[in-house]
Each structure stands twice: as structure tokens, then as C-alpha cells.
mmCIF file of C-alpha atoms (C1' of nucleotides) in Angstrom:
data_model
loop_
_atom_site.group_PDB
_atom_site.id
_atom_site.type_symbol
_atom_site.label_atom_id
_atom_site.label_comp_id
_atom_site.label_asym_id
_atom_site.label_seq_id
_atom_site.Cartn_x
_atom_site.Cartn_y
_atom_site.Cartn_z
ATOM 1 C CA MET U 1 -84.185 -152.177 -56.208
ATOM 2 C CA ARG U 2 -84.908 -155.365 -53.536
ATOM 3 C CA ASP U 3 -80.875 -155.371 -52.517
ATOM 4 C CA HIS U 4 -81.309 -155.621 -48.664
ATOM 5 C CA LEU U 5 -79.600 -158.612 -49.144
ATOM 6 C CA ARG U 6 -76.637 -157.955 -51.222
ATOM 7 C CA GLU U 7 -75.851 -155.563 -48.476
ATOM 8 C CA ILE U 8 -75.735 -157.495 -45.949
ATOM 9 C CA GLY U 9 -73.380 -159.977 -47.578
ATOM 10 C CA MET U 10 -71.229 -156.746 -48.229
ATOM 11 C CA ILE U 11 -71.010 -155.689 -44.676
ATOM 12 C CA ALA U 12 -70.864 -159.243 -43.507
ATOM 13 C CA ARG U 13 -68.448 -160.027 -45.593
ATOM 14 C CA ALA U 14 -65.273 -156.860 -45.200
ATOM 15 C CA LEU U 15 -66.729 -156.721 -40.971
ATOM 16 C CA ASP U 16 -65.223 -160.857 -40.992
ATOM 17 C CA SER U 17 -62.557 -159.971 -42.764
ATOM 18 C CA ILE U 18 -61.395 -156.842 -40.449
ATOM 19 C CA SER U 19 -61.854 -158.881 -37.478
ATOM 20 C CA ASN U 20 -60.031 -161.733 -38.718
ATOM 21 C CA ILE U 21 -57.334 -159.240 -39.402
ATOM 22 C CA GLU U 22 -57.547 -157.912 -36.022
ATOM 23 C CA PHE U 23 -57.907 -160.833 -34.640
ATOM 24 C CA LYS U 24 -54.305 -161.900 -35.936
ATOM 25 C CA GLU U 25 -52.436 -160.851 -33.475
ATOM 26 C CA LEU U 26 -54.213 -162.667 -30.434
ATOM 27 C CA GLU U 27 -53.358 -165.698 -32.448
ATOM 28 C CA LEU U 28 -56.224 -166.702 -33.270
ATOM 29 C CA THR U 29 -56.519 -167.986 -36.755
ATOM 30 C CA LYS U 30 -59.895 -167.005 -39.343
ATOM 31 C CA GLY U 31 -63.451 -167.782 -38.227
ATOM 32 C CA GLN U 32 -62.290 -168.222 -34.405
ATOM 33 C CA TYR U 33 -63.780 -165.600 -32.839
ATOM 34 C CA LEU U 34 -67.189 -165.836 -33.619
ATOM 35 C CA TYR U 35 -66.587 -169.777 -31.927
ATOM 36 C CA LEU U 36 -65.624 -168.509 -29.247
ATOM 37 C CA VAL U 37 -67.166 -165.460 -27.859
ATOM 38 C CA ARG U 38 -70.359 -167.643 -28.226
ATOM 39 C CA ILE U 39 -69.178 -170.396 -25.920
ATOM 40 C CA CYS U 40 -67.983 -167.511 -23.037
ATOM 41 C CA GLU U 41 -71.370 -166.177 -23.017
ATOM 42 C CA GLU U 42 -73.302 -169.630 -22.645
ATOM 43 C CA PRO U 43 -70.805 -171.774 -21.539
ATOM 44 C CA GLY U 44 -71.756 -175.845 -20.844
ATOM 45 C CA ILE U 45 -73.360 -174.725 -24.220
ATOM 46 C CA ILE U 46 -72.670 -178.863 -27.226
ATOM 47 C CA GLN U 47 -71.234 -177.749 -31.246
ATOM 48 C CA GLU U 48 -73.849 -178.715 -32.598
ATOM 49 C CA LYS U 49 -76.599 -175.401 -30.749
ATOM 50 C CA LEU U 50 -73.535 -173.934 -31.661
ATOM 51 C CA ALA U 51 -73.208 -174.407 -35.492
ATOM 52 C CA GLU U 52 -76.671 -173.787 -35.698
ATOM 53 C CA LEU U 53 -76.220 -169.913 -33.726
ATOM 54 C CA ILE U 54 -73.649 -169.520 -35.927
ATOM 55 C CA LYS U 55 -74.446 -170.356 -39.280
ATOM 56 C CA VAL U 56 -72.193 -172.822 -39.837
ATOM 57 C CA ASP U 57 -71.329 -176.225 -40.844
ATOM 58 C CA ARG U 58 -71.877 -178.670 -38.135
ATOM 59 C CA THR U 59 -68.106 -179.751 -39.309
ATOM 60 C CA THR U 60 -66.383 -176.506 -39.886
ATOM 61 C CA ALA U 61 -67.946 -175.822 -36.190
ATOM 62 C CA ALA U 62 -66.468 -179.029 -35.452
ATOM 63 C CA ARG U 63 -63.106 -178.357 -36.625
ATOM 64 C CA ALA U 64 -62.869 -174.878 -35.077
ATOM 65 C CA VAL U 65 -63.875 -176.151 -31.577
ATOM 66 C CA GLN U 66 -61.180 -178.748 -31.932
ATOM 67 C CA LYS U 67 -58.580 -175.834 -32.989
ATOM 68 C CA LEU U 68 -60.128 -173.402 -30.086
ATOM 69 C CA GLU U 69 -59.270 -176.637 -27.934
ATOM 70 C CA THR U 70 -56.089 -177.523 -29.133
ATOM 71 C CA ASN U 71 -55.003 -174.036 -28.430
ATOM 72 C CA GLY U 72 -55.354 -174.146 -25.129
ATOM 73 C CA LEU U 73 -58.772 -171.596 -25.182
ATOM 74 C CA ILE U 74 -62.240 -173.757 -23.926
ATOM 75 C CA THR U 75 -62.138 -177.457 -22.545
ATOM 76 C CA LYS U 76 -64.694 -180.416 -24.329
ATOM 77 C CA GLN U 77 -66.278 -181.750 -20.657
ATOM 78 C CA ASP U 78 -68.257 -185.063 -20.820
ATOM 79 C CA ASP U 79 -71.377 -184.814 -19.395
ATOM 80 C CA PRO U 80 -72.107 -186.253 -16.788
ATOM 81 C CA HIS U 81 -75.790 -187.817 -17.699
ATOM 82 C CA ASN U 82 -75.004 -187.975 -22.139
ATOM 83 C CA LYS U 83 -71.988 -190.038 -22.923
ATOM 84 C CA LYS U 84 -72.730 -188.404 -26.390
ATOM 85 C CA ILE U 85 -72.500 -184.365 -25.757
ATOM 86 C CA LYS U 86 -69.070 -182.525 -25.320
ATOM 87 C CA ARG U 87 -69.642 -179.216 -23.144
ATOM 88 C CA LEU U 88 -67.444 -176.874 -24.109
ATOM 89 C CA VAL U 89 -66.109 -173.967 -21.529
ATOM 90 C CA PRO U 90 -63.820 -171.445 -22.094
ATOM 91 C CA THR U 91 -60.829 -171.832 -19.988
ATOM 92 C CA GLU U 92 -58.226 -168.661 -18.321
ATOM 93 C CA ARG U 93 -57.325 -167.485 -21.265
ATOM 94 C CA GLY U 94 -60.049 -167.651 -23.593
ATOM 95 C CA LYS U 95 -61.391 -165.614 -21.325
ATOM 96 C CA ALA U 96 -59.343 -163.148 -20.905
ATOM 97 C CA LEU U 97 -60.271 -162.884 -24.798
ATOM 98 C CA TYR U 98 -63.530 -162.824 -24.826
ATOM 99 C CA PRO U 99 -63.148 -158.590 -23.851
ATOM 100 C CA VAL U 100 -60.828 -157.992 -26.829
ATOM 101 C CA ILE U 101 -63.182 -159.173 -28.806
ATOM 102 C CA ILE U 102 -65.997 -157.556 -27.492
ATOM 103 C CA ARG U 103 -64.194 -153.968 -27.394
ATOM 104 C CA GLU U 104 -63.465 -154.695 -31.216
ATOM 105 C CA HIS U 105 -66.752 -155.401 -32.157
ATOM 106 C CA GLU U 106 -68.063 -152.760 -30.607
ATOM 107 C CA HIS U 107 -65.785 -150.244 -32.190
ATOM 108 C CA SER U 108 -67.236 -151.744 -35.380
ATOM 109 C CA THR U 109 -70.461 -151.190 -34.528
ATOM 110 C CA ASN U 110 -69.727 -147.312 -33.554
ATOM 111 C CA VAL U 111 -68.660 -147.580 -37.280
ATOM 112 C CA ALA U 112 -70.549 -148.919 -38.171
ATOM 113 C CA LEU U 113 -73.718 -146.941 -37.086
ATOM 114 C CA ALA U 114 -72.518 -143.629 -37.915
ATOM 115 C CA GLY U 115 -74.598 -140.473 -38.379
ATOM 116 C CA LEU U 116 -78.101 -142.746 -37.129
ATOM 117 C CA SER U 117 -80.009 -141.462 -34.440
ATOM 118 C CA ASP U 118 -80.887 -143.943 -31.787
ATOM 119 C CA GLN U 119 -84.115 -144.598 -33.255
ATOM 120 C CA GLU U 120 -82.779 -146.259 -36.705
ATOM 121 C CA ALA U 121 -80.550 -147.947 -34.565
ATOM 122 C CA GLU U 122 -82.614 -149.368 -33.124
ATOM 123 C CA GLN U 123 -85.525 -149.583 -35.435
ATOM 124 C CA LEU U 124 -82.351 -151.694 -37.224
ATOM 125 C CA LEU U 125 -81.409 -154.233 -34.837
ATOM 126 C CA ARG U 126 -85.210 -154.170 -35.202
ATOM 127 C CA LEU U 127 -85.894 -155.200 -38.621
ATOM 128 C CA LEU U 128 -82.572 -157.075 -38.488
ATOM 129 C CA LYS U 129 -83.576 -160.311 -35.805
ATOM 130 C CA ARG U 130 -86.816 -160.693 -37.550
ATOM 131 C CA VAL U 131 -85.234 -161.183 -41.411
ATOM 132 C CA ARG U 132 -83.374 -163.206 -39.077
ATOM 133 C CA HIS U 133 -85.887 -165.070 -37.811
ATOM 134 C CA ASN U 134 -87.164 -165.819 -41.399
ATOM 135 C CA ILE U 135 -84.775 -167.283 -42.803
ATOM 136 C CA GLU U 136 -83.411 -169.015 -39.954
ATOM 137 C CA GLY U 137 -86.306 -172.080 -41.341
ATOM 138 C CA ASP U 138 -84.925 -171.847 -44.681
ATOM 139 C CA TRP U 139 -81.586 -171.974 -43.863
ATOM 140 C CA ASP U 140 -82.064 -175.634 -41.453
ATOM 141 C CA ALA U 141 -84.553 -177.402 -44.078
ATOM 142 C CA VAL U 142 -82.443 -176.812 -47.230
ATOM 143 C CA LYS U 143 -79.587 -177.821 -45.321
ATOM 144 C CA LYS U 144 -81.459 -181.429 -44.058
ATOM 145 C CA GLY U 145 -82.284 -181.562 -48.200
ATOM 146 C CA LYS U 146 -85.340 -179.718 -48.809
ATOM 147 C CA LYS U 147 -86.136 -178.234 -51.925
ATOM 148 C CA ARG U 148 -87.851 -174.526 -51.991
ATOM 149 C CA ASP U 149 -89.868 -174.028 -55.048
ATOM 150 C CA TYR U 150 -89.699 -171.148 -56.303
ATOM 151 C CA MET F 1 -77.519 -154.685 -26.437
ATOM 152 C CA ARG F 2 -75.980 -153.872 -30.010
ATOM 153 C CA ASP F 3 -76.096 -156.583 -31.944
ATOM 154 C CA HIS F 4 -76.207 -155.506 -35.207
ATOM 155 C CA LEU F 5 -73.146 -156.852 -36.845
ATOM 156 C CA ARG F 6 -74.015 -160.099 -35.234
ATOM 157 C CA GLU F 7 -77.617 -160.503 -36.650
ATOM 158 C CA ILE F 8 -76.026 -159.436 -40.338
ATOM 159 C CA GLY F 9 -73.050 -162.009 -39.465
ATOM 160 C CA MET F 10 -75.919 -165.021 -39.257
ATOM 161 C CA ILE F 11 -78.098 -164.052 -41.998
ATOM 162 C CA ALA F 12 -75.423 -163.597 -44.480
ATOM 163 C CA ARG F 13 -74.165 -167.005 -43.163
ATOM 164 C CA ALA F 14 -77.453 -168.358 -44.096
ATOM 165 C CA LEU F 15 -78.334 -166.889 -46.591
ATOM 166 C CA ASP F 16 -74.928 -167.901 -48.663
ATOM 167 C CA SER F 17 -75.112 -171.534 -47.380
ATOM 168 C CA ILE F 18 -78.757 -171.752 -48.853
ATOM 169 C CA SER F 19 -77.681 -170.084 -52.720
ATOM 170 C CA ASN F 20 -74.460 -172.192 -52.334
ATOM 171 C CA ILE F 21 -76.539 -175.237 -52.127
ATOM 172 C CA GLU F 22 -79.545 -174.437 -54.328
ATOM 173 C CA PHE F 23 -77.207 -173.152 -56.916
ATOM 174 C CA LYS F 24 -74.460 -176.703 -57.087
ATOM 175 C CA GLU F 25 -77.645 -177.869 -59.875
ATOM 176 C CA LEU F 26 -76.998 -174.987 -62.251
ATOM 177 C CA GLU F 27 -72.821 -176.554 -62.262
ATOM 178 C CA LEU F 28 -71.809 -173.218 -59.523
ATOM 179 C CA THR F 29 -68.954 -173.988 -56.897
ATOM 180 C CA LYS F 30 -68.987 -172.308 -53.473
ATOM 181 C CA GLY F 31 -69.353 -168.666 -54.309
ATOM 182 C CA GLN F 32 -69.450 -168.762 -57.344
ATOM 183 C CA TYR F 33 -72.427 -166.334 -57.472
ATOM 184 C CA LEU F 34 -71.745 -163.823 -56.356
ATOM 185 C CA TYR F 35 -69.599 -163.050 -59.184
ATOM 186 C CA LEU F 36 -71.488 -163.652 -61.911
ATOM 187 C CA VAL F 37 -73.999 -161.740 -61.312
ATOM 188 C CA ARG F 38 -71.871 -158.667 -60.668
ATOM 189 C CA ILE F 39 -70.469 -159.693 -64.279
ATOM 190 C CA CYS F 40 -73.247 -159.567 -66.311
ATOM 191 C CA GLU F 41 -74.810 -156.564 -64.505
ATOM 192 C CA GLU F 42 -70.918 -154.639 -65.303
ATOM 193 C CA PRO F 43 -70.682 -156.222 -68.477
ATOM 194 C CA GLY F 44 -66.281 -155.342 -68.982
ATOM 195 C CA ILE F 45 -65.739 -154.452 -65.553
ATOM 196 C CA ILE F 46 -62.619 -156.026 -64.146
ATOM 197 C CA GLN F 47 -60.849 -158.255 -61.155
ATOM 198 C CA GLU F 48 -59.741 -155.486 -58.865
ATOM 199 C CA LYS F 49 -63.295 -153.256 -59.100
ATOM 200 C CA LEU F 50 -65.128 -157.301 -59.122
ATOM 201 C CA ALA F 51 -62.848 -158.159 -55.404
ATOM 202 C CA GLU F 52 -64.556 -153.863 -53.806
ATOM 203 C CA LEU F 53 -67.713 -154.714 -55.017
ATOM 204 C CA ILE F 54 -67.813 -158.113 -53.268
ATOM 205 C CA LYS F 55 -65.732 -157.065 -50.470
ATOM 206 C CA VAL F 56 -63.380 -159.898 -50.581
ATOM 207 C CA ASP F 57 -59.714 -160.547 -51.118
ATOM 208 C CA ARG F 58 -57.931 -159.632 -54.861
ATOM 209 C CA THR F 59 -56.595 -162.880 -54.739
ATOM 210 C CA THR F 60 -59.966 -164.877 -54.116
ATOM 211 C CA ALA F 61 -61.371 -162.946 -57.174
ATOM 212 C CA ALA F 62 -58.869 -163.731 -59.105
ATOM 213 C CA ARG F 63 -58.976 -167.976 -58.955
ATOM 214 C CA ALA F 64 -63.339 -167.530 -58.722
ATOM 215 C CA VAL F 65 -63.163 -165.577 -61.722
ATOM 216 C CA GLN F 66 -60.384 -168.059 -63.348
ATOM 217 C CA LYS F 67 -62.640 -170.862 -63.138
ATOM 218 C CA LEU F 68 -66.008 -168.461 -63.936
ATOM 219 C CA GLU F 69 -63.637 -168.386 -66.677
ATOM 220 C CA THR F 70 -62.999 -172.536 -67.237
ATOM 221 C CA ASN F 71 -66.005 -172.988 -67.188
ATOM 222 C CA GLY F 72 -67.292 -171.112 -70.050
ATOM 223 C CA LEU F 73 -69.673 -168.776 -68.010
ATOM 224 C CA ILE F 74 -67.135 -165.591 -68.796
ATOM 225 C CA THR F 75 -63.875 -164.264 -70.887
ATOM 226 C CA LYS F 76 -61.560 -161.604 -70.183
ATOM 227 C CA GLN F 77 -60.969 -158.965 -73.187
ATOM 228 C CA ASP F 78 -57.996 -157.088 -73.417
ATOM 229 C CA ASP F 79 -58.527 -153.328 -73.147
ATOM 230 C CA PRO F 80 -57.604 -151.556 -76.440
ATOM 231 C CA HIS F 81 -56.060 -148.748 -74.696
ATOM 232 C CA ASN F 82 -54.723 -150.527 -71.388
ATOM 233 C CA LYS F 83 -52.532 -153.736 -71.406
ATOM 234 C CA LYS F 84 -52.282 -153.971 -67.705
ATOM 235 C CA ILE F 85 -56.665 -155.118 -67.810
ATOM 236 C CA LYS F 86 -58.904 -157.959 -68.146
ATOM 237 C CA ARG F 87 -62.535 -157.643 -69.429
ATOM 238 C CA LEU F 88 -64.876 -159.752 -67.910
ATOM 239 C CA VAL F 89 -67.450 -160.342 -69.978
ATOM 240 C CA PRO F 90 -70.273 -162.684 -69.832
ATOM 241 C CA THR F 91 -71.214 -165.024 -72.408
ATOM 242 C CA GLU F 92 -74.202 -166.932 -73.310
ATOM 243 C CA ARG F 93 -73.932 -169.608 -71.022
ATOM 244 C CA GLY F 94 -73.166 -166.765 -68.384
ATOM 245 C CA LYS F 95 -75.988 -164.549 -69.213
ATOM 246 C CA ALA F 96 -78.475 -167.691 -69.030
ATOM 247 C CA LEU F 97 -77.578 -168.076 -65.151
ATOM 248 C CA TYR F 98 -78.850 -165.045 -64.720
ATOM 249 C CA PRO F 99 -82.200 -165.264 -64.548
ATOM 250 C CA VAL F 100 -81.915 -168.236 -62.262
ATOM 251 C CA ILE F 101 -80.089 -166.508 -60.066
ATOM 252 C CA ILE F 102 -82.287 -163.179 -59.089
ATOM 253 C CA ARG F 103 -84.614 -165.484 -59.048
ATOM 254 C CA GLU F 104 -83.527 -167.425 -56.290
ATOM 255 C CA HIS F 105 -82.549 -164.286 -54.722
ATOM 256 C CA GLU F 106 -85.369 -162.018 -54.878
ATOM 257 C CA HIS F 107 -87.154 -165.960 -53.542
ATOM 258 C CA SER F 108 -84.632 -165.293 -50.298
ATOM 259 C CA THR F 109 -85.220 -162.031 -50.228
ATOM 260 C CA ASN F 110 -89.524 -162.102 -49.863
ATOM 261 C CA VAL F 111 -88.356 -165.331 -47.424
ATOM 262 C CA ALA F 112 -86.814 -163.227 -45.599
ATOM 263 C CA LEU F 113 -88.782 -159.183 -45.391
ATOM 264 C CA ALA F 114 -91.788 -161.445 -44.890
ATOM 265 C CA GLY F 115 -94.215 -159.567 -41.954
ATOM 266 C CA LEU F 116 -92.218 -156.765 -42.892
ATOM 267 C CA SER F 117 -94.521 -153.555 -44.532
ATOM 268 C CA ASP F 118 -93.581 -151.883 -47.166
ATOM 269 C CA GLN F 119 -92.535 -149.107 -45.450
ATOM 270 C CA GLU F 120 -90.080 -151.191 -43.229
ATOM 271 C CA ALA F 121 -88.852 -153.329 -46.158
ATOM 272 C CA GLU F 122 -87.121 -148.942 -47.404
ATOM 273 C CA GLN F 123 -86.759 -148.276 -44.487
ATOM 274 C CA LEU F 124 -84.200 -151.588 -44.171
ATOM 275 C CA LEU F 125 -82.379 -150.937 -47.287
ATOM 276 C CA ARG F 126 -81.664 -147.300 -46.289
ATOM 277 C CA LEU F 127 -80.093 -148.135 -43.609
ATOM 278 C CA LEU F 128 -78.892 -151.304 -44.761
ATOM 279 C CA LYS F 129 -76.930 -148.812 -47.527
ATOM 280 C CA ARG F 130 -75.995 -145.906 -44.578
ATOM 281 C CA VAL F 131 -74.060 -149.166 -43.136
ATOM 282 C CA ARG F 132 -71.957 -150.128 -45.717
ATOM 283 C CA HIS F 133 -71.203 -147.384 -46.459
ATOM 284 C CA ASN F 134 -70.266 -146.043 -43.978
ATOM 285 C CA ILE F 135 -67.642 -149.489 -43.136
ATOM 286 C CA GLU F 136 -66.382 -149.356 -46.851
ATOM 287 C CA GLY F 137 -64.217 -146.997 -45.894
ATOM 288 C CA ASP F 138 -62.832 -148.990 -42.827
ATOM 289 C CA TRP F 139 -61.991 -152.378 -44.499
ATOM 290 C CA ASP F 140 -60.057 -150.874 -47.065
ATOM 291 C CA ALA F 141 -58.201 -149.065 -45.185
ATOM 292 C CA VAL F 142 -57.221 -151.980 -42.843
ATOM 293 C CA LYS F 143 -56.711 -154.725 -45.707
ATOM 294 C CA LYS F 144 -53.792 -152.538 -46.673
ATOM 295 C CA GLY F 145 -52.497 -152.919 -42.856
ATOM 296 C CA LYS F 146 -53.685 -150.073 -41.558
ATOM 297 C CA LYS F 147 -54.323 -150.159 -37.572
ATOM 298 C CA ARG F 148 -57.289 -149.004 -36.196
ATOM 299 C CA ASP F 149 -57.245 -147.824 -32.451
ATOM 300 C CA TYR F 150 -59.890 -148.605 -30.660
ATOM 301 C "C1'" DT O 1 -88.912 -204.700 -24.314
ATOM 302 C "C1'" DA O 2 -87.113 -204.717 -29.187
ATOM 303 C "C1'" DC O 3 -86.984 -201.947 -33.001
ATOM 304 C "C1'" DT O 4 -86.334 -197.511 -35.738
ATOM 305 C "C1'" DT O 5 -85.182 -192.838 -35.944
ATOM 306 C "C1'" DT O 6 -82.723 -188.544 -35.105
ATOM 307 C "C1'" DT O 7 -78.277 -186.378 -32.258
ATOM 308 C "C1'" DT O 8 -73.996 -185.867 -32.097
ATOM 309 C "C1'" DG O 9 -69.664 -186.030 -32.875
ATOM 310 C "C1'" DT O 10 -66.089 -187.724 -36.662
ATOM 311 C "C1'" DT O 11 -63.146 -187.821 -40.381
ATOM 312 C "C1'" DG O 12 -61.666 -187.989 -46.092
ATOM 313 C "C1'" DC O 13 -60.998 -185.399 -49.428
ATOM 314 C "C1'" DA O 14 -61.921 -182.176 -52.720
ATOM 315 C "C1'" DA O 15 -62.224 -177.285 -53.255
ATOM 316 C "C1'" DA O 16 -63.094 -171.653 -51.508
ATOM 317 C "C1'" DT O 17 -60.215 -168.304 -49.124
ATOM 318 C "C1'" DG O 18 -56.774 -165.255 -48.718
ATOM 319 C "C1'" DC O 19 -51.210 -163.480 -46.970
ATOM 320 C "C1'" DA O 20 -46.870 -163.539 -48.993
ATOM 321 C "C1'" DA O 21 -44.437 -161.925 -52.499
ATOM 322 C "C1'" DC O 22 -43.867 -161.318 -56.940
ATOM 323 C "C1'" DT O 23 -44.789 -159.537 -61.675
ATOM 324 C "C1'" DA O 24 -45.361 -156.352 -65.008
ATOM 325 C "C1'" DA O 25 -47.832 -151.903 -66.942
ATOM 326 C "C1'" DA O 26 -49.799 -147.173 -65.942
ATOM 327 C "C1'" DC O 27 -49.243 -143.136 -63.267
ATOM 328 C "C1'" DG O 28 -47.584 -138.911 -60.888
ATOM 329 C "C1'" DG O 29 -44.285 -135.686 -60.401
ATOM 330 C "C1'" DA O 30 -39.518 -133.414 -60.399
ATOM 331 C "C1'" DT Z 1 -37.168 -137.413 -69.983
ATOM 332 C "C1'" DC Z 2 -36.679 -140.697 -66.195
ATOM 333 C "C1'" DC Z 3 -37.645 -142.552 -61.794
ATOM 334 C "C1'" DG Z 4 -40.292 -144.269 -57.878
ATOM 335 C "C1'" DT Z 5 -45.210 -144.820 -56.602
ATOM 336 C "C1'" DT Z 6 -49.550 -146.606 -57.478
ATOM 337 C "C1'" DT Z 7 -52.376 -150.384 -59.224
ATOM 338 C "C1'" DA Z 8 -53.877 -154.833 -62.477
ATOM 339 C "C1'" DG Z 9 -52.898 -159.045 -62.385
ATOM 340 C "C1'" DT Z 10 -50.746 -163.629 -60.958
ATOM 341 C "C1'" DT Z 11 -48.786 -168.272 -58.247
ATOM 342 C "C1'" DG Z 12 -46.394 -170.639 -53.854
ATOM 343 C "C1'" DC Z 13 -48.978 -171.753 -49.766
ATOM 344 C "C1'" DA Z 14 -51.666 -172.937 -45.459
ATOM 345 C "C1'" DT Z 15 -55.225 -172.770 -43.302
ATOM 346 C "C1'" DT Z 16 -60.448 -172.889 -43.825
ATOM 347 C "C1'" DT Z 17 -65.329 -174.665 -45.255
ATOM 348 C "C1'" DG Z 18 -67.784 -178.638 -46.472
ATOM 349 C "C1'" DC Z 19 -69.823 -182.050 -48.519
ATOM 350 C "C1'" DA Z 20 -70.671 -187.648 -47.954
ATOM 351 C "C1'" DA Z 21 -69.773 -190.914 -45.353
ATOM 352 C "C1'" DC Z 22 -69.772 -192.735 -41.315
ATOM 353 C "C1'" DA Z 23 -69.971 -194.338 -35.403
ATOM 354 C "C1'" DA Z 24 -71.863 -194.563 -31.218
ATOM 355 C "C1'" DA Z 25 -75.947 -192.968 -27.771
ATOM 356 C "C1'" DA Z 26 -80.138 -191.207 -27.429
ATOM 357 C "C1'" DA Z 27 -84.488 -190.543 -28.286
ATOM 358 C "C1'" DG Z 28 -89.220 -192.450 -29.974
ATOM 359 C "C1'" DT Z 29 -92.589 -195.328 -31.363
ATOM 360 C "C1'" DA Z 30 -94.557 -200.309 -31.132
#
DNA sequence: TACTTTTTGTTGCAAATGCAACTAAACGGA
DNA sequence: TCCGTTTAGTTGCATTTGCAACAAAAAGTA
């Protein structure tokens, strides 16, 4: 049957669980790696966009970011032209963790894709991107209170 | 780049978020649908297996199941041959929710797979199953304290 | 300009999540 | 049989998560 979403859920929870356990020795608590990598890859990003990227509630992102700042891994910088937004930038300590996180992700990716040919791996990525794109609209709409009919 | 896992994470969080919001009107709180569907599909399953299926911590499953029982959606039944285990069985009220959950899932699946040909959808499912299988071992091992080298 | 709406960010709760640590039954050898 | 190990379940505690509700700056509109 069409168990695509169930499989995706299982994979996501398993890998998130692994990452959280493995990053504990980097003093990163649950979920923090998600935000830190994104801020490293897109320095100056604001909280709202970050939440949208990661697909997490705005307030959850707010607190994760707050904690990253408290722990000295990022800073919130005022924008010269916009008093409302705060640009998120990794500190040196934050930047130093980036390659470690990436290495772990690469390892997990290797494990996940074991036995798949290059073509299969590429095809999988293409399809996943399309699926992600397909659901982004619904996520946004439902989050904002829209009722879906089904 | 090999962003497979990131895409999977985004998709999983977005869809979980949607489901949690939509099932609120069924009086199901966060995550409960995950457990209830599985118990409906495999009545008599025990907590430990359930956690393994869903890829969630044993104690998290324990409390979710506890809540499902409190809310009258499942019962815990003693096994005649094994005093330790408790078999989880949906009540009539629990069973009644099953088709509603499935309908929502089907809708989300339709949205997610929109624009994919039948061949692509089937290929995606095959690949996801292999990926899930690939990582199950690591999840189990890391959960039990094993350190991965990378 | 004055106004409405949207965007961005925050805080107060209540709930879920998961690690530690603990029981007790079941299992697996000597 | 006895005894160590694994399996299954639970509770305490700290943390994360997210919905409501709010504030204030920015953007859009008349």
C-alpha cells in the first residue's frame, strides 16, 4: 500500500534520534543541530525563515535559537535597516561544530543509501524534493488555520 | 548534494505537524494517531514492539499508550501465558477513529505524490523501504549505547 | 497622510519527549 | 536447579514542543 509517509516518518524519527544521541557529546541538546547547520549555511537568516526551512513551529525555533545564543554558538544581530528583525550569525564556536555535524550526517547518509546505485540515490533525491515541494503549501496553510477537505 | 536526510526530515515534520493539527478535533493529542493506527492494524501488539515500529523511545511509547487507555481508545490486556507483557487492543471507540486517520493519511499521500507517475511513486516507496531497513540497525545500536565510528 | 494587515518576535502555559534508574518476569546457560 | 542476562514495563525529572495571546515594527492601501 501507499505507505510512503509512514516510511518517511520512521526514517526521520530514527535518524533524528541517532543524531540527538551522538551530538550530546558536543553539548548540543535535542534538535539544536538542525538550527545550527542552517544558520552556518545561511548566516544572517532570521528566525521566521529558519522555522519555515526546518518545518517547525515559530515559537519552537525561537526557543532553540535563544538557547543557541545562550550557549554561545550564535549571536542575534540587529539589522541596520529594519528594527524588527534579528539576523542570526554563528560564532566561532558555532562554526567549529559545523564540520562535525556534517560528518555525522554524511555517515548517516552513507548508511541510509547503502546498496543503492548512484542512479537510484539521485532518483530518490529528486523524488523527495518534489514531495517536499508538494506538501509545503499544505503545511503553511494548515499552520495558518486553513481546513483541508478530504 | 546528498540532502536526502534533510528532505526526509522536512517532509516528516511538516506532515506530522499537519496531522497533529487536524486530529485535534478528534480529541487526539500530539502523536497519538501514530500509536492508535498501529494498534488497530496489529491488535495484541505489545508496547515494546510498538516503540520499535514507530521508532520512538520506549518510555515515550509507554506514556502515549497510557494516555490512549485513559481516554478509552485502547485497553491493555493480560496475556494468559506471560505475566510480564500487556497486549494492546483498540476499543470500539478506538476502532472508529481508524478510518478517519487513514482517510487523512491518504489525502496527505495524494498531496505528497502529486505529479509523480505510478512508476515513480512505486519506485519511491521501494527506495524508502530500503533506506528504512538500512538505518534500523544503527538506530537500535545507538539507542542501546553503541558508538558509531565516522 | 492615516488606517488596516502582515510580519517578526516574545512569553505563559500545558503537554510530549526521552534519559536514568528502577522493578519484575522470562530466558538461557552451567 | 540456580544464577546471570535479557526483556518489558514503570516512574522521576529535566527539557523540548507548540498553541494562545500578546507587542511592535513594517508593509500595504485608501
